[in-house]
Amino acid sequence: MYWIDRIVISTIVFAGLVYVLWAAPRFLDPTASDPVKQERDRRWVTTSPYFVDRQACRWLRLCGLHHLRADPANREHRNRKNAQLRFDPPTPDVGSGASGSDKATIVRDIPDYVFKHAPLVHLYSGEQFWPSDIRDHITYMDVQLNSTVLDKTAPWDLDNMRHLNQLNGSVFLHSKNDVEKRPPWLHSRYNIPTEYPSDPESATDEPAEFDELAATTTPHHPHARPSDYGQSRAVHAQPTPQKVLGAKPKTQKEAAKGYKPDAQGYSAAPAVLVLVDKGEGVLDAFWFFFYSYNLGQTVLTMRFGNHIADWEHCMVRFKDGVPQGMYLSEHEGGQAYAWEAMEKRNTTFNGVPNAAERPVIYSATGSHAMYATPGDHPYILPFKMLKDVTDEGPIWDPSLNSYAYYYDYKSDDDFHPDNAADAKSHLSVHHHDELPETLTPAATNPNAPTSWFHFRGRWGDGLYPLGDVRQWRLFGQYHYVMGPQGPKFKNLGRKKMCLAKKCRIRHERFGSGTWY
C-alpha cells in the first residue's frame, strides 16, 4: 500500500508539472497563435547546436538555460574611458527632406486645438533609454533580408526607405553594434528633456545646462502622489514656439551643444504627429514616440522582452474640435479613457495664460508603455511579479519638436499589415513614384520626409536565434523579441479608439484595467 501511495502521488505531481509546462506559455502570451507562428517556432528551436537544449525547449519549454545571466540596464561603467562620447549626438547625412516626387502637394495647417490638448509625457526619473531621433537611429542600422545582413544596398535614408519594400522577403533594420554592450546611441542621453517646472514662476527661456553627472546616474523617487496630484495647474510662464525641423545638419561639435535642451520640456528627439480625418467632424491626433531600445521587465531577476527600436503612441480623439477621449499604448495593446478621466495641466497658449488644457501621461521605465497614472502597473502575472513602473520624472512636451503630417488612410492600399501580400502585388505593378502620396507634411514642416512612414519592415533586429548567446526563452517568453513596425501599422484608420477589436472606454484613471 505504501508504494501504491507513492506511485499515485508521483503520478499526480508529474501530471501537474506537465500541465503547468503546457499551460504556462499560453497563459503568459495573451496574443493568439497560428500555424505560421508555430512553424516559425519549430525552425527557431532547431537553431540551437545542442541536442539537450533543443529537447528541453520542445518538451519543457525551457530554452537556452545555459545563456541565462544578469542583464542590467546600464553597462556603461565598462567604458568610462570613453565617457565623453556618450553625450555627442551623431550628425548623419539626412538628405534633402524631399518626398522623392515632383508632384505638387497641398499642405494643411494644424488646428490650434491639437496643440492646445497635446499630451505632456512624464518620462521615468531613472530611465536609461531616452527618446531617440529616427534620423540618428537609422545611421546605426544595416538592412537585413530574412536572416542575412545585406552588404550591398543602394543608399537609403528617411527620404527613400519606401524602396526597401521592394526586397523580396522579411526586411529588418539590424544593429551594426552588439546591443549587449549598450552602445551610446541606445541610451540617447543627449535627448533628455530639461526639467519642466510645476511652478510657472520658475519657467525660463534660457538654455538649460547639461549635467553630465546627472545623466549617468539613475535617481529613484518614491512613487508618492503630490498634494495637488490630478489637479489642473499652470506650467508655462511664456509660450514656447514649435521647433522647425529640416535645418542643415550641424557639425559634431555644434551638435553636442545644440542638442542641449533649450526650452522647458523640449527634447532634441522629434515626436511624430499624424492627423487622421475620420469624417463627420472626427479627427484623431496620433502622437508617436520613438526610442532606440526597449528594455524588458524582470521576473525573478530574469529579464524578458528586450528589443531594438520602440514605437509607442497615444491618440487624442476630437469631435468638432472638442477632445472626446484618449488612447494609450501598452505593450501589445493599450487602454482608452474618456477625456474627463485624464489628469490635465493648464498651460499658456498663444500668449494667453491657462488657455490650453493638456493631458498628462506617464511613460514606464524601460518598456516606455504609456499609463494614465504614476506607480506600479502589474500585468499578466499575479502578485506583481511582472510590472511596469512610472513616476513623475522629467516631462517631455512633444509639441515643441515634432514631425507633423496628415494621413489619408482611405487612399492607402497597405495602411494595415494584414494585407501586406496584396500590397506587394500592388507594388509589383506600379512604379514607386506612381503610388498615391497618402502622407502629406503639415504646414509647420512642408519638407518633412515621408518615405520612411511607408516602410513595412521592422525598425529593429529580428528575433535572435536560440543558438545566439544573447537569447533565451522560458515558458514562451523571450529575452529578445523582434523590433516593431512603424506608425503606419497601428491601424490608424480604426473607428474605435482602441487598437484591439474589443474596446472599453474607462471613465476613471485608477482601478483595475489591462490591455489584454
Short mmCIF file of C-alpha atoms in Angstrom, two decimals:
data_model
loop_
_atom_site.label_atom_id
_atom_site.label_comp_id
_atom_site.label_asym_id
_atom_site.label_seq_id
_atom_site.Cartn_x
_atom_site.Cartn_y
_atom_site.Cartn_z
CA MET A 1 0.00 0.00 0.00
CA TYR A 2 2.85 2.37 0.80
CA TRP A 3 4.36 2.00 -2.67
CA ILE A 4 0.97 2.43 -4.30
CA ASP A 5 0.50 5.72 -2.47
CA ARG A 6 3.95 6.88 -3.56
CA ILE A 7 3.24 5.97 -7.18
CA VAL A 8 -0.14 7.74 -7.14
CA ILE A 9 1.34 10.90 -5.60
CA SER A 10 4.26 10.89 -8.05
CA THR A 11 1.87 10.44 -10.97
CA ILE A 12 -0.29 13.37 -9.80
CA VAL A 13 2.77 15.58 -9.31
CA PHE A 14 4.13 14.65 -12.72
CA ALA A 15 0.78 15.28 -14.38
CA GLY A 16 0.56 18.66 -12.64
CA LEU A 17 4.06 19.57 -13.82
CA VAL A 18 3.22 18.60 -17.39
CA TYR A 19 0.06 20.70 -17.24
CA VAL A 20 1.96 23.71 -15.90
CA LEU A 21 4.60 23.39 -18.62
CA TRP A 22 1.84 23.14 -21.24
CA ALA A 23 -0.35 25.93 -19.88
CA ALA A 24 2.28 28.48 -18.82
CA PRO A 25 3.26 29.64 -22.34
CA ARG A 26 -0.40 30.03 -23.27
CA PHE A 27 -1.14 31.99 -20.09
CA LEU A 28 1.90 34.23 -20.42
CA ASP A 29 1.26 35.09 -24.07
CA PRO A 30 -2.17 36.74 -24.46
CA THR A 31 -1.78 37.02 -28.24
CA ALA A 32 -3.27 34.24 -30.34
CA SER A 33 -1.09 31.65 -32.04
CA ASP A 34 -1.45 30.39 -35.59
CA PRO A 35 0.10 27.73 -37.86
CA VAL A 36 2.60 30.19 -39.33
CA LYS A 37 3.77 31.21 -35.86
CA GLN A 38 4.05 27.56 -34.80
CA GLU A 39 6.14 26.66 -37.85
CA ARG A 40 8.39 29.65 -37.25
CA ASP A 41 8.85 28.48 -33.65
CA ARG A 42 9.86 24.99 -34.77
CA ARG A 43 12.53 26.46 -37.04
CA TRP A 44 13.72 28.70 -34.22
CA VAL A 45 14.26 25.77 -31.87
CA THR A 46 16.42 23.96 -34.42
CA THR A 47 18.95 26.83 -34.40
CA SER A 48 20.41 25.57 -31.12
CA PRO A 49 23.52 23.43 -31.71
CA TYR A 50 22.86 21.39 -28.56
CA PHE A 51 20.58 18.34 -28.54
CA VAL A 52 19.73 18.67 -24.85
CA ASP A 53 18.82 22.32 -25.27
CA ARG A 54 16.53 21.55 -28.21
CA GLN A 55 14.73 18.77 -26.32
CA ALA A 56 14.35 20.85 -23.17
CA CYS A 57 12.90 23.61 -25.30
CA ARG A 58 10.45 21.33 -27.12
CA TRP A 59 9.23 19.35 -24.13
CA LEU A 60 9.81 21.53 -21.07
CA ARG A 61 9.54 25.00 -22.65
CA LEU A 62 12.95 25.83 -21.16
CA CYS A 63 15.14 27.21 -23.93
CA GLY A 64 18.71 28.43 -23.68
CA LEU A 65 19.13 27.89 -19.95
CA HIS A 66 22.91 27.94 -20.39
CA HIS A 67 22.59 31.51 -21.72
CA LEU A 68 20.94 32.89 -18.57
CA ARG A 69 22.86 35.76 -16.97
CA ALA A 70 22.33 39.19 -15.45
CA ASP A 71 21.07 41.88 -17.83
CA PRO A 72 21.43 45.27 -16.12
CA ALA A 73 20.02 48.38 -17.76
CA ASN A 74 23.27 50.33 -17.63
CA ARG A 75 26.57 48.75 -18.62
CA GLU A 76 28.48 51.91 -19.37
CA HIS A 77 30.72 51.50 -16.34
CA ARG A 78 32.78 49.22 -18.58
CA ASN A 79 33.55 52.11 -20.92
CA ARG A 80 34.32 55.00 -18.58
CA LYS A 81 37.36 55.99 -20.64
CA ASN A 82 35.03 56.92 -23.49
CA ALA A 83 32.53 58.74 -21.29
CA GLN A 84 32.61 61.94 -23.33
CA LEU A 85 31.47 60.11 -26.46
CA ARG A 86 28.25 59.16 -24.77
CA PHE A 87 26.85 62.64 -24.98
CA ASP A 88 27.70 63.63 -28.55
CA PRO A 89 24.79 63.04 -30.92
CA PRO A 90 25.61 61.82 -34.42
CA THR A 91 25.43 64.04 -37.48
CA PRO A 92 24.03 61.76 -40.18
CA ASP A 93 23.63 62.54 -43.86
CA VAL A 94 19.90 63.08 -43.70
CA GLY A 95 19.22 64.10 -47.28
CA SER A 96 17.11 66.95 -48.52
CA GLY A 97 13.86 66.11 -46.76
CA ALA A 98 12.04 65.81 -50.05
CA SER A 99 9.46 63.11 -50.56
CA GLY A 100 11.11 61.73 -53.66
CA SER A 101 8.45 63.01 -56.05
CA ASP A 102 7.98 66.23 -58.01
CA LYS A 103 4.21 66.05 -57.60
CA ALA A 104 2.67 69.09 -56.02
CA THR A 105 1.21 68.51 -52.57
CA ILE A 106 -1.24 70.65 -50.67
CA VAL A 107 -0.02 71.44 -47.18
CA ARG A 108 -2.54 71.98 -44.41
CA ASP A 109 -2.27 73.85 -41.17
CA ILE A 110 -2.63 72.02 -37.89
CA PRO A 111 -5.73 73.13 -35.98
CA ASP A 112 -4.95 75.07 -32.81
CA TYR A 113 -6.96 72.64 -30.72
CA VAL A 114 -4.50 69.83 -31.49
CA PHE A 115 -1.69 71.71 -29.72
CA LYS A 116 -3.99 73.08 -27.01
CA HIS A 117 -4.70 69.50 -25.99
CA ALA A 118 -1.35 67.89 -26.86
CA PRO A 119 -0.03 65.45 -24.25
CA LEU A 120 2.67 66.08 -21.67
CA VAL A 121 4.69 62.90 -21.04
CA HIS A 122 6.31 62.14 -17.71
CA LEU A 123 9.39 60.04 -18.50
CA TYR A 124 10.64 57.84 -15.68
CA SER A 125 13.13 59.56 -13.36
CA GLY A 126 15.56 56.65 -13.54
CA GLU A 127 15.11 55.95 -17.24
CA GLN A 128 18.18 54.63 -19.06
CA PHE A 129 16.84 54.65 -22.63
CA TRP A 130 15.57 58.09 -23.58
CA PRO A 131 13.68 59.38 -26.65
CA SER A 132 15.61 58.94 -29.88
CA ASP A 133 15.67 60.68 -33.24
CA ILE A 134 14.77 58.32 -36.09
CA ARG A 135 17.34 60.13 -38.28
CA ASP A 136 20.07 59.18 -35.82
CA HIS A 137 18.76 55.66 -35.29
CA ILE A 138 18.97 54.55 -38.91
CA THR A 139 22.65 55.58 -39.15
CA TYR A 140 23.45 52.69 -36.81
CA MET A 141 21.40 50.12 -38.71
CA ASP A 142 22.07 47.79 -41.63
CA VAL A 143 19.40 46.18 -43.79
CA GLN A 144 18.69 42.52 -43.05
CA LEU A 145 16.73 40.42 -45.54
CA ASN A 146 15.28 37.30 -43.93
CA SER A 147 18.30 36.16 -41.86
CA THR A 148 21.05 37.74 -43.95
CA VAL A 149 22.53 41.19 -43.50
CA LEU A 150 22.89 42.77 -46.92
CA ASP A 151 26.40 44.00 -47.69
CA LYS A 152 25.35 45.94 -50.77
CA THR A 153 22.23 48.05 -50.83
CA ALA A 154 21.53 51.36 -52.51
CA PRO A 155 21.96 54.35 -50.18
CA TRP A 156 18.85 54.76 -48.08
CA ASP A 157 17.57 57.23 -45.52
CA LEU A 158 14.27 58.68 -44.34
CA ASP A 159 13.67 60.09 -47.82
CA ASN A 160 13.68 56.75 -49.67
CA MET A 161 13.08 53.96 -47.13
CA ARG A 162 9.94 53.01 -49.03
CA HIS A 163 12.16 51.39 -51.67
CA LEU A 164 13.16 48.73 -49.13
CA ASN A 165 9.65 47.31 -49.50
CA GLN A 166 10.66 46.03 -52.92
CA LEU A 167 13.04 43.49 -51.36
CA ASN A 168 11.57 40.01 -51.58
CA GLY A 169 11.34 38.69 -48.04
CA SER A 170 11.22 39.84 -44.43
CA VAL A 171 13.10 43.11 -44.02
CA PHE A 172 14.61 44.27 -40.74
CA LEU A 173 16.86 47.15 -39.73
CA HIS A 174 19.72 45.34 -38.00
CA SER A 175 22.02 46.93 -35.44
CA LYS A 176 25.63 47.41 -36.51
CA ASN A 177 26.65 47.09 -32.85
CA ASP A 178 26.25 44.38 -30.25
CA VAL A 179 23.43 45.84 -28.18
CA GLU A 180 24.56 43.83 -25.16
CA LYS A 181 27.46 46.27 -24.93
CA ARG A 182 24.96 49.13 -24.66
CA PRO A 183 26.39 51.50 -27.31
CA PRO A 184 25.68 55.18 -26.54
CA TRP A 185 23.06 55.62 -29.26
CA LEU A 186 20.78 53.16 -27.45
CA HIS A 187 20.63 55.49 -24.43
CA SER A 188 20.21 58.79 -26.35
CA ARG A 189 21.05 60.77 -23.24
CA TYR A 190 21.56 63.92 -25.28
CA ASN A 191 17.78 63.90 -25.85
CA ILE A 192 16.82 64.05 -22.16
CA PRO A 193 14.21 66.80 -21.76
CA THR A 194 15.03 69.61 -19.37
CA GLU A 195 13.11 69.84 -16.13
CA TYR A 196 9.54 71.01 -16.67
CA PRO A 197 8.56 73.10 -13.62
CA SER A 198 5.19 72.87 -11.95
CA ASP A 199 5.74 76.42 -10.69
CA PRO A 200 5.14 78.87 -13.57
CA GLU A 201 7.34 81.47 -11.90
CA SER A 202 10.36 79.19 -12.29
CA ALA A 203 9.96 78.82 -16.06
CA THR A 204 12.69 80.39 -18.16
CA ASP A 205 13.63 80.79 -21.79
CA GLU A 206 17.35 80.39 -21.03
CA PRO A 207 19.02 77.23 -22.36
CA ALA A 208 19.35 74.56 -19.69
CA GLU A 209 22.77 73.48 -18.54
CA PHE A 210 23.54 69.85 -19.31
CA ASP A 211 24.59 67.97 -16.19
CA GLU A 212 26.75 65.01 -17.25
CA LEU A 213 26.78 63.59 -13.73
CA ALA A 214 23.01 63.58 -13.56
CA ALA A 215 22.83 61.97 -16.97
CA THR A 216 24.90 59.00 -15.86
CA THR A 217 23.11 58.28 -12.61
CA THR A 218 19.76 56.62 -12.02
CA PRO A 219 17.89 58.59 -9.36
CA HIS A 220 14.89 56.92 -7.81
CA HIS A 221 11.98 58.83 -6.39
CA PRO A 222 9.28 57.28 -4.22
CA HIS A 223 6.02 56.76 -6.05
CA ALA A 224 4.21 59.21 -3.80
CA ARG A 225 1.47 61.41 -5.17
CA PRO A 226 1.93 65.13 -4.61
CA SER A 227 -0.74 67.04 -2.75
CA ASP A 228 -2.05 68.52 -6.00
CA TYR A 229 -1.98 65.23 -7.93
CA GLY A 230 -4.66 65.07 -10.59
CA GLN A 231 -5.42 68.78 -10.45
CA SER A 232 -5.05 71.23 -13.30
CA ARG A 233 -2.12 73.56 -12.76
CA ALA A 234 -0.20 76.05 -14.86
CA VAL A 235 3.28 75.12 -16.01
CA HIS A 236 4.35 77.72 -18.59
CA ALA A 237 5.17 81.31 -17.84
CA GLN A 238 5.75 82.16 -21.51
CA PRO A 239 4.62 80.37 -24.68
CA THR A 240 7.34 78.44 -26.44
CA PRO A 241 7.25 78.27 -30.25
CA GLN A 242 7.35 74.91 -32.01
CA LYS A 243 10.76 73.95 -33.34
CA VAL A 244 11.21 73.92 -37.12
CA LEU A 245 12.66 70.68 -38.46
CA GLY A 246 14.77 70.12 -41.53
CA ALA A 247 17.57 72.51 -40.62
CA LYS A 248 21.03 71.98 -42.02
CA PRO A 249 22.89 69.26 -40.06
CA LYS A 250 25.38 70.60 -37.56
CA THR A 251 28.98 69.59 -37.20
CA GLN A 252 29.80 67.14 -34.42
CA LYS A 253 30.98 69.95 -32.14
CA GLU A 254 27.95 72.13 -32.88
CA ALA A 255 25.55 69.25 -32.44
CA ALA A 256 26.89 68.44 -29.00
CA LYS A 257 25.96 71.96 -27.92
CA GLY A 258 22.78 72.29 -29.94
CA TYR A 259 21.25 69.13 -28.53
CA LYS A 260 21.13 70.61 -25.04
CA PRO A 261 17.51 71.35 -24.13
CA ASP A 262 16.77 74.99 -24.85
CA ALA A 263 13.15 75.23 -23.70
CA GLN A 264 11.14 73.77 -20.87
CA GLY A 265 10.11 70.24 -21.78
CA TYR A 266 11.92 70.31 -25.13
CA SER A 267 13.79 67.22 -26.31
CA ALA A 268 16.04 67.12 -29.36
CA ALA A 269 14.31 63.88 -30.36
CA PRO A 270 11.30 64.77 -32.54
CA ALA A 271 8.00 63.13 -31.83
CA VAL A 272 5.76 62.24 -34.79
CA LEU A 273 2.28 63.75 -35.04
CA VAL A 274 -0.08 62.05 -37.50
CA LEU A 275 -3.51 63.60 -38.02
CA VAL A 276 -6.22 61.33 -39.43
CA ASP A 277 -9.55 62.77 -40.54
CA LYS A 278 -12.28 60.18 -39.94
CA GLY A 279 -15.11 62.30 -41.32
CA GLU A 280 -18.24 63.67 -39.63
CA GLY A 281 -16.12 66.08 -37.62
CA VAL A 282 -13.89 63.36 -36.09
CA LEU A 283 -10.13 63.95 -36.12
CA ASP A 284 -7.63 61.60 -34.45
CA ALA A 285 -4.31 63.11 -33.39
CA PHE A 286 -1.74 60.31 -33.04
CA TRP A 287 1.42 61.22 -31.15
CA PHE A 288 4.21 58.70 -31.75
CA PHE A 289 7.32 58.47 -29.56
CA PHE A 290 10.43 56.65 -30.74
CA TYR A 291 13.17 55.04 -28.64
CA SER A 292 16.16 53.13 -29.99
CA TYR A 293 15.87 50.46 -27.29
CA ASN A 294 13.16 48.78 -25.25
CA LEU A 295 14.42 47.29 -22.00
CA GLY A 296 12.18 44.43 -20.96
CA GLN A 297 10.97 43.87 -17.40
CA THR A 298 12.30 41.29 -14.95
CA VAL A 299 10.60 38.29 -13.39
CA LEU A 300 12.55 36.67 -10.54
CA THR A 301 15.66 38.64 -11.67
CA MET A 302 15.36 37.29 -15.25
CA ARG A 303 14.73 39.87 -17.96
CA PHE A 304 12.30 39.32 -20.81
CA GLY A 305 11.11 41.34 -23.79
CA ASN A 306 14.14 43.39 -24.87
CA HIS A 307 14.04 44.69 -28.43
CA ILE A 308 15.83 47.22 -30.61
CA ALA A 309 13.62 50.15 -31.66
CA ASP A 310 10.43 51.02 -29.81
CA TRP A 311 7.42 52.88 -31.17
CA GLU A 312 4.89 53.99 -28.54
CA HIS A 313 1.91 56.22 -29.09
CA CYS A 314 -1.10 57.94 -27.68
CA MET A 315 -4.11 59.25 -29.55
CA VAL A 316 -6.45 62.13 -28.76
CA ARG A 317 -9.83 61.91 -30.49
CA PHE A 318 -11.58 65.16 -31.35
CA LYS A 319 -15.17 65.74 -32.39
CA ASP A 320 -15.76 69.14 -33.96
CA GLY A 321 -12.59 70.38 -32.29
CA VAL A 322 -13.56 69.18 -28.80
CA PRO A 323 -11.48 66.36 -27.20
CA GLN A 324 -13.57 63.26 -26.51
CA GLY A 325 -11.10 60.70 -25.23
CA MET A 326 -7.56 59.38 -25.29
CA TYR A 327 -5.88 56.08 -26.11
CA LEU A 328 -2.58 55.00 -24.51
CA SER A 329 -0.47 52.19 -25.97
CA GLU A 330 0.77 49.43 -23.65
CA HIS A 331 2.84 46.54 -24.99
CA GLU A 332 0.68 44.56 -27.48
CA GLY A 333 -2.38 46.69 -26.83
CA GLY A 334 -3.47 49.66 -24.76
CA GLN A 335 -6.32 51.32 -22.91
CA ALA A 336 -8.81 54.05 -23.79
CA TYR A 337 -10.01 56.78 -21.44
CA ALA A 338 -12.79 59.34 -21.57
CA TRP A 339 -11.39 62.85 -21.70
CA GLU A 340 -12.73 63.81 -18.28
CA ALA A 341 -10.84 60.89 -16.72
CA MET A 342 -7.40 62.15 -17.70
CA GLU A 343 -5.14 64.21 -15.45
CA LYS A 344 -4.63 67.64 -17.03
CA ARG A 345 -2.48 70.72 -16.68
CA ASN A 346 -3.25 74.24 -17.80
CA THR A 347 -0.62 75.91 -19.97
CA THR A 348 -0.13 79.17 -21.80
CA PHE A 349 -1.17 79.14 -25.44
CA ASN A 350 -0.56 81.99 -27.91
CA GLY A 351 0.26 84.27 -25.00
CA VAL A 352 -2.96 83.55 -23.12
CA PRO A 353 -2.35 82.01 -19.66
CA ASN A 354 -4.16 78.76 -18.92
CA ALA A 355 -5.69 78.69 -22.41
CA ALA A 356 -4.56 75.13 -23.10
CA GLU A 357 -5.69 72.04 -21.24
CA ARG A 358 -3.01 69.37 -21.65
CA PRO A 359 -3.47 65.71 -20.68
CA VAL A 360 -0.65 64.26 -18.56
CA ILE A 361 0.53 60.72 -19.24
CA TYR A 362 3.31 58.55 -17.84
CA SER A 363 5.96 56.50 -19.64
CA ALA A 364 7.12 53.29 -17.95
CA THR A 365 10.78 52.68 -17.28
CA GLY A 366 12.47 50.59 -19.95
CA SER A 367 9.36 49.48 -21.82
CA HIS A 368 8.02 53.04 -22.35
CA ALA A 369 4.45 51.72 -22.13
CA MET A 370 2.03 54.60 -21.54
CA TYR A 371 -0.20 54.95 -18.49
CA ALA A 372 -2.61 57.50 -17.06
CA THR A 373 -1.17 57.39 -13.53
CA PRO A 374 2.21 57.06 -11.79
CA GLY A 375 3.08 53.99 -9.75
CA ASP A 376 3.18 50.23 -10.32
CA HIS A 377 1.25 48.66 -13.19
CA PRO A 378 1.28 44.84 -12.94
CA TYR A 379 0.19 42.76 -15.90
CA ILE A 380 -0.26 39.11 -16.88
CA LEU A 381 1.43 37.56 -13.81
CA PRO A 382 -0.09 37.59 -10.29
CA PHE A 383 1.47 39.14 -7.17
CA LYS A 384 3.06 41.96 -9.20
CA MET A 385 5.75 39.60 -10.44
CA LEU A 386 5.68 41.39 -13.80
CA LYS A 387 5.02 45.10 -13.76
CA ASP A 388 5.71 48.44 -15.38
CA VAL A 389 6.70 51.36 -13.16
CA THR A 390 6.02 55.04 -13.81
CA ASP A 391 6.70 58.20 -11.82
CA GLU A 392 6.77 61.99 -12.16
CA GLY A 393 10.18 62.18 -13.80
CA PRO A 394 11.20 64.73 -16.47
CA ILE A 395 8.31 65.98 -18.56
CA TRP A 396 8.58 65.74 -22.31
CA ASP A 397 6.49 68.19 -24.31
CA PRO A 398 6.34 66.60 -27.79
CA SER A 399 4.57 69.63 -29.28
CA LEU A 400 7.83 71.60 -29.08
CA ASN A 401 9.64 69.36 -31.57
CA SER A 402 7.81 67.04 -33.94
CA TYR A 403 7.31 65.86 -37.47
CA ALA A 404 3.68 66.66 -38.31
CA TYR A 405 1.62 65.02 -41.06
CA TYR A 406 -1.84 64.35 -42.39
CA TYR A 407 -2.58 60.75 -43.34
CA ASP A 408 -5.27 59.65 -45.80
CA TYR A 409 -5.72 56.00 -44.91
CA LYS A 410 -8.67 55.60 -47.29
CA SER A 411 -6.38 56.11 -50.29
CA ASP A 412 -3.62 53.85 -48.98
CA ASP A 413 -3.73 50.25 -50.19
CA ASP A 414 -1.46 48.90 -47.45
CA PHE A 415 -2.21 51.04 -44.42
CA HIS A 416 -2.74 47.86 -42.39
CA PRO A 417 -0.22 44.97 -42.15
CA ASP A 418 -2.89 42.31 -42.65
CA ASN A 419 -2.90 42.98 -46.39
CA ALA A 420 0.88 43.05 -46.85
CA ALA A 421 0.71 40.35 -49.54
CA ASP A 422 -1.77 42.36 -51.58
CA ALA A 423 0.40 45.43 -51.13
CA LYS A 424 3.42 43.61 -52.59
CA SER A 425 1.34 42.67 -55.61
CA HIS A 426 0.34 46.30 -55.97
CA LEU A 427 3.97 47.39 -55.82
CA SER A 428 4.96 44.89 -58.48
CA VAL A 429 2.55 46.50 -60.95
CA HIS A 430 3.01 50.17 -60.11
CA HIS A 431 6.22 52.14 -60.06
CA HIS A 432 7.08 53.70 -56.71
CA ASP A 433 6.50 57.25 -57.97
CA GLU A 434 3.07 56.30 -59.30
CA LEU A 435 1.78 55.29 -55.88
CA PRO A 436 -0.56 57.87 -54.35
CA GLU A 437 1.07 60.01 -51.69
CA THR A 438 -1.19 59.37 -48.74
CA LEU A 439 1.01 61.06 -46.15
CA THR A 440 1.47 64.81 -46.54
CA PRO A 441 3.56 67.06 -44.30
CA ALA A 442 1.71 69.73 -42.37
CA ALA A 443 2.37 73.41 -43.00
CA THR A 444 4.67 73.56 -39.95
CA ASN A 445 7.20 71.34 -41.78
CA PRO A 446 6.37 71.24 -45.51
CA ASN A 447 9.65 69.49 -46.42
CA ALA A 448 9.46 66.74 -43.80
CA PRO A 449 10.39 63.29 -45.20
CA THR A 450 7.51 60.91 -45.88
CA SER A 451 9.08 57.79 -47.40
CA TRP A 452 10.06 56.31 -44.02
CA PHE A 453 6.40 56.17 -42.98
CA HIS A 454 5.62 53.61 -45.70
CA PHE A 455 8.47 51.24 -44.79
CA ARG A 456 6.77 47.92 -43.98
CA GLY A 457 9.76 46.22 -42.39
CA ARG A 458 10.85 46.20 -38.77
CA TRP A 459 12.77 49.09 -37.25
CA GLY A 460 14.95 46.79 -35.14
CA ASP A 461 16.66 43.42 -35.16
CA GLY A 462 14.74 40.26 -35.92
CA LEU A 463 14.22 37.52 -33.37
CA TYR A 464 17.63 36.31 -32.25
CA PRO A 465 18.00 32.54 -32.81
CA LEU A 466 18.20 30.10 -29.92
CA GLY A 467 21.83 29.48 -30.84
CA ASP A 468 22.66 33.15 -30.11
CA VAL A 469 24.29 33.52 -26.68
CA ARG A 470 22.14 36.60 -26.03
CA GLN A 471 18.89 34.68 -26.35
CA TRP A 472 16.80 32.51 -24.06
CA ARG A 473 13.13 31.66 -23.68
CA LEU A 474 11.31 30.41 -20.62
CA PHE A 475 7.64 29.38 -20.79
CA GLY A 476 7.15 31.17 -24.08
CA GLN A 477 8.77 34.47 -23.03
CA TYR A 478 11.87 35.58 -24.96
CA HIS A 479 14.82 37.54 -23.67
CA TYR A 480 14.94 39.35 -27.02
CA VAL A 481 11.95 39.78 -29.32
CA MET A 482 11.88 41.34 -32.78
CA GLY A 483 11.69 45.07 -33.34
CA PRO A 484 8.35 46.72 -34.19
CA GLN A 485 6.85 48.04 -37.38
CA GLY A 486 6.37 51.77 -37.75
CA PRO A 487 3.42 54.08 -37.02
CA LYS A 488 1.60 53.26 -40.25
CA PHE A 489 0.82 49.78 -38.99
CA LYS A 490 -1.04 50.78 -35.82
CA ASN A 491 -4.40 50.65 -37.61
CA LEU A 492 -4.63 54.42 -37.87
CA GLY A 493 -7.91 54.15 -39.74
CA ARG A 494 -9.73 52.41 -36.91
CA LYS A 495 -13.19 53.67 -36.00
CA LYS A 496 -12.92 52.74 -32.34
CA MET A 497 -10.44 54.43 -30.05
CA CYS A 498 -8.80 51.13 -29.11
CA LEU A 499 -6.28 49.23 -31.19
CA ALA A 500 -7.91 45.91 -30.28
CA LYS A 501 -11.33 44.79 -31.52
CA LYS A 502 -12.77 44.89 -28.01
CA CYS A 503 -12.81 48.44 -26.73
CA ARG A 504 -13.82 49.52 -23.23
CA ILE A 505 -13.53 53.23 -22.55
CA ARG A 506 -12.57 53.85 -18.94
CA HIS A 507 -14.10 56.75 -17.06
CA GLU A 508 -11.59 56.70 -14.23
CA ARG A 509 -7.81 56.62 -14.15
CA PHE A 510 -7.47 54.39 -11.12
CA GLY A 511 -8.66 50.85 -10.51
CA SER A 512 -8.28 47.64 -12.46
CA GLY A 513 -7.78 47.60 -16.17
CA THR A 514 -5.46 45.76 -18.57
CA TRP A 515 -4.58 45.83 -22.24
CA TYR A 516 -5.07 42.07 -22.72
#
